[in-house]
PDB file of C-alpha atoms in Angstrom:
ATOM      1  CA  UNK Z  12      28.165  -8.163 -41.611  1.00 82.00           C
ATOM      2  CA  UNK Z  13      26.198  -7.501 -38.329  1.00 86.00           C
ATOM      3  CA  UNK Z  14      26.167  -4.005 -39.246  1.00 91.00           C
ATOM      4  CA  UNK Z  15      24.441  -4.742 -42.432  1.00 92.00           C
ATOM      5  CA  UNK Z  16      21.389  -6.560 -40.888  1.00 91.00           C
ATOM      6  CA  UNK Z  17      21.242  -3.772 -38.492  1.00 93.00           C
ATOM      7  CA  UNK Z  18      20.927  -1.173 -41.117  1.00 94.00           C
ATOM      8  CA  UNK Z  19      18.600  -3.791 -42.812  1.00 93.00           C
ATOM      9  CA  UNK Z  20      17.184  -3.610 -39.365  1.00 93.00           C
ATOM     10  CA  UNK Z  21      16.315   0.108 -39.152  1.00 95.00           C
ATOM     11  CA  UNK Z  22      15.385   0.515 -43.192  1.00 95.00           C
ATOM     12  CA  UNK Z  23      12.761  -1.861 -42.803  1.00 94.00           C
ATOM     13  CA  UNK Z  24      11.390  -0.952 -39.957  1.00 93.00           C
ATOM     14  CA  UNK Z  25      11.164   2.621 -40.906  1.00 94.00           C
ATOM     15  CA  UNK Z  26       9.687   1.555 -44.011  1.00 94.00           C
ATOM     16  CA  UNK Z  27       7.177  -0.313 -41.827  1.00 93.00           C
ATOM     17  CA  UNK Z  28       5.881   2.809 -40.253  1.00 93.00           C
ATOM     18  CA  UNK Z  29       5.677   4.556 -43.613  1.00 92.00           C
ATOM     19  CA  UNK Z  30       3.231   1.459 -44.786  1.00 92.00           C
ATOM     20  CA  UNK Z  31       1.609   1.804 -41.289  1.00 92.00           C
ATOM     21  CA  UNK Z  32       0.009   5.899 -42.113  1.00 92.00           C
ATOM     22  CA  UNK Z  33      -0.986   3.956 -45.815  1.00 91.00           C
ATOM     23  CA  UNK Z  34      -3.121   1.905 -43.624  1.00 90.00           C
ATOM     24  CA  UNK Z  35      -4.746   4.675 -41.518  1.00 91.00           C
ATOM     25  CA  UNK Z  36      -5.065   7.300 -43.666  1.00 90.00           C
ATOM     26  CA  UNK Z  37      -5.000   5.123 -47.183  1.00 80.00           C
ATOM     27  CA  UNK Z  38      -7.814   6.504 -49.482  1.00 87.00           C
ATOM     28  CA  UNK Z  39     -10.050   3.434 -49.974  1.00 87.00           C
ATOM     29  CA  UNK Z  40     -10.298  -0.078 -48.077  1.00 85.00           C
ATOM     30  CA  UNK Z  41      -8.188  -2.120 -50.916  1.00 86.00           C
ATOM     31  CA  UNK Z  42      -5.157   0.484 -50.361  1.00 89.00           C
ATOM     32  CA  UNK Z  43      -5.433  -0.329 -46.555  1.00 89.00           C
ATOM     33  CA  UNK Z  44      -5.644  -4.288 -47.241  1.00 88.00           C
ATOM     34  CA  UNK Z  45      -2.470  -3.760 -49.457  1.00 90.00           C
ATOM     35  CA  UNK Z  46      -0.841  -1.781 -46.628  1.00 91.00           C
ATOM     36  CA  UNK Z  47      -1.647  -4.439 -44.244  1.00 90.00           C
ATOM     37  CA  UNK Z  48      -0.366  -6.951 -46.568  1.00 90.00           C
ATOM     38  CA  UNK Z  49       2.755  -5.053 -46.572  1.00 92.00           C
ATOM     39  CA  UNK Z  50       3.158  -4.840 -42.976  1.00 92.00           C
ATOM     40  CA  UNK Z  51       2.825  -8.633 -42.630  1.00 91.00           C
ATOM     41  CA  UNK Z  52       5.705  -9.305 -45.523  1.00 93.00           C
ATOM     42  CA  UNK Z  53       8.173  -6.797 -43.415  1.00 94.00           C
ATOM     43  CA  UNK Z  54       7.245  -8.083 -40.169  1.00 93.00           C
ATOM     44  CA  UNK Z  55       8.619 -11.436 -41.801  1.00 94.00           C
ATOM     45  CA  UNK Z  56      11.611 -10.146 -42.814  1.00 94.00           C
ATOM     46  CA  UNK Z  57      12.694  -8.140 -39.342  1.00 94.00           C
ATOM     47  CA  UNK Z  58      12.110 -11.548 -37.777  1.00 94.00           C
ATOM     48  CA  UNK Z  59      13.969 -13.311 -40.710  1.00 94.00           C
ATOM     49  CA  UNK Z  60      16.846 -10.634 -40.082  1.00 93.00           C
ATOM     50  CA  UNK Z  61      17.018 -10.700 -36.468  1.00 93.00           C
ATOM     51  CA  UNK Z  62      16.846 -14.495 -36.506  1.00 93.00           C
ATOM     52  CA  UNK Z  63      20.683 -13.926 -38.364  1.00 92.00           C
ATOM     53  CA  UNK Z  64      21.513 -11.478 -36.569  1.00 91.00           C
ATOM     54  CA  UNK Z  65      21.087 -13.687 -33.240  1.00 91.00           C
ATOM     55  CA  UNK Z  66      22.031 -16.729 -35.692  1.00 90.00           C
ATOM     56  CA  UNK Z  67      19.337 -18.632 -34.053  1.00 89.00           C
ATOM     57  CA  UNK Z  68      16.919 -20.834 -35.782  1.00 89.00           C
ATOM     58  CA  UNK Z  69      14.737 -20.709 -33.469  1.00 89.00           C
ATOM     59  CA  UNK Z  70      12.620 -17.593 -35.169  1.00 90.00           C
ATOM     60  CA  UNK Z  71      11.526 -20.148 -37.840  1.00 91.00           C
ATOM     61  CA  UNK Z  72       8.654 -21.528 -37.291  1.00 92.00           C
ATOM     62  CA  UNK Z  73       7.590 -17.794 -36.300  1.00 92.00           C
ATOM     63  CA  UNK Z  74       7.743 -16.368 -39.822  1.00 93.00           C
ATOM     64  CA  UNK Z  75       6.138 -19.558 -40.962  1.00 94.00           C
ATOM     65  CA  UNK Z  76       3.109 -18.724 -38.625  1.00 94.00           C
ATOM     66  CA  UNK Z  77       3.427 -15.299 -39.805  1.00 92.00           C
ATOM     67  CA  UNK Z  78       3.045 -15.859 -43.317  1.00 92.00           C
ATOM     68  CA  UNK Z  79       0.395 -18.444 -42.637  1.00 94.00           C
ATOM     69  CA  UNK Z  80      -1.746 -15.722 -40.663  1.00 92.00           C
ATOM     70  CA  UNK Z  81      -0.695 -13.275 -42.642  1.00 90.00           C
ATOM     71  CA  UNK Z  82      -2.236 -14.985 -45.888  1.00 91.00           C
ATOM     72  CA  UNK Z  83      -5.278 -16.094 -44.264  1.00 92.00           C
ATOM     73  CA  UNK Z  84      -6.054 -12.479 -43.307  1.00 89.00           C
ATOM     74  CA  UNK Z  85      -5.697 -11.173 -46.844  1.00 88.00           C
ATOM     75  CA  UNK Z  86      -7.556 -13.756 -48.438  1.00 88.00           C
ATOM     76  CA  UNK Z  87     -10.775 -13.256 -45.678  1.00 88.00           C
ATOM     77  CA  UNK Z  88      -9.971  -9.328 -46.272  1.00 86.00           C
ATOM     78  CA  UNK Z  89     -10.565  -9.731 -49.757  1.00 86.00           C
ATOM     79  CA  UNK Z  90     -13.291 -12.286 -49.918  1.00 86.00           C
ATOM     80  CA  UNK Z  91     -15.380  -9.975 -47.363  1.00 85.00           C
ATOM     81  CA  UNK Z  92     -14.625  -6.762 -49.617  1.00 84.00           C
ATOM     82  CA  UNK Z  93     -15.629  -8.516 -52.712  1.00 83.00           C
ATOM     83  CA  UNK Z  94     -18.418 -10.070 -51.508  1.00 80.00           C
ATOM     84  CA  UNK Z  95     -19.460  -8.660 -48.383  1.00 76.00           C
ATOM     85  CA  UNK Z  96     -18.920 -11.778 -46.487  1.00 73.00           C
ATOM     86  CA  UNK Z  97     -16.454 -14.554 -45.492  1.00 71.00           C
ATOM     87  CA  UNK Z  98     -18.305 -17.031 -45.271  1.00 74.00           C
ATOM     88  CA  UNK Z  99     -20.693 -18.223 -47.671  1.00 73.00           C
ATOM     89  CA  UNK Z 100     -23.935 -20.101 -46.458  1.00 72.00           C
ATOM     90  CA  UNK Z 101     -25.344 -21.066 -49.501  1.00 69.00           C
ATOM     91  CA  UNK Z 102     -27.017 -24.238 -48.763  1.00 64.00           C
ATOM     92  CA  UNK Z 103     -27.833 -24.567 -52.401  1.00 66.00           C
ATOM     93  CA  UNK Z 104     -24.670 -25.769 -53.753  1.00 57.00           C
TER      94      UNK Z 104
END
């Protein structure tokens, strides 16, 4: 079984550097955000594997603040390519 998650391990991670030229050399600014994306979800899941691999639980609340950061980055991404900026100050509404 520990072999698995190592070859888990490696497959990810090399799949991580493949998403990682996406985001420097990706055609437009959307590709890169979905590349970054990307890189967030498999930087979950090596710390989800190595947290069985060490069976530890320790690596928990890690991915959680992963995932957390990882979403907030993608939604302000978004927002400031759609709009132009994060933050509206509309003092209209």
């Amino acid at each position: 079984m520990k072999l698995f998650i190592w070859i888990c391990l490696i497959i990810v991670f090399l799949s991580m550097l493949g998403t990682l030229v996406r985001v420097f050399k990706g055609p437009s600014t959307p590709d890169r955000l979905i590349a970054l994306d990307g890189i967030g979800i498999m930087l979950i899941s090596i710390i989800a594997l190595l947290s069985i691999a060490f069976e530890t639980m320790y690596f928990i609340d890690v991915i959680l603040l992963i995932a957390i950061m990882s979403f907030i980055g993608t939604v302000s991404f978004s927002k400031f390519i759609e709009k132009g900026a994060i933050i509206d100050r509309d003092i209209r509404r």
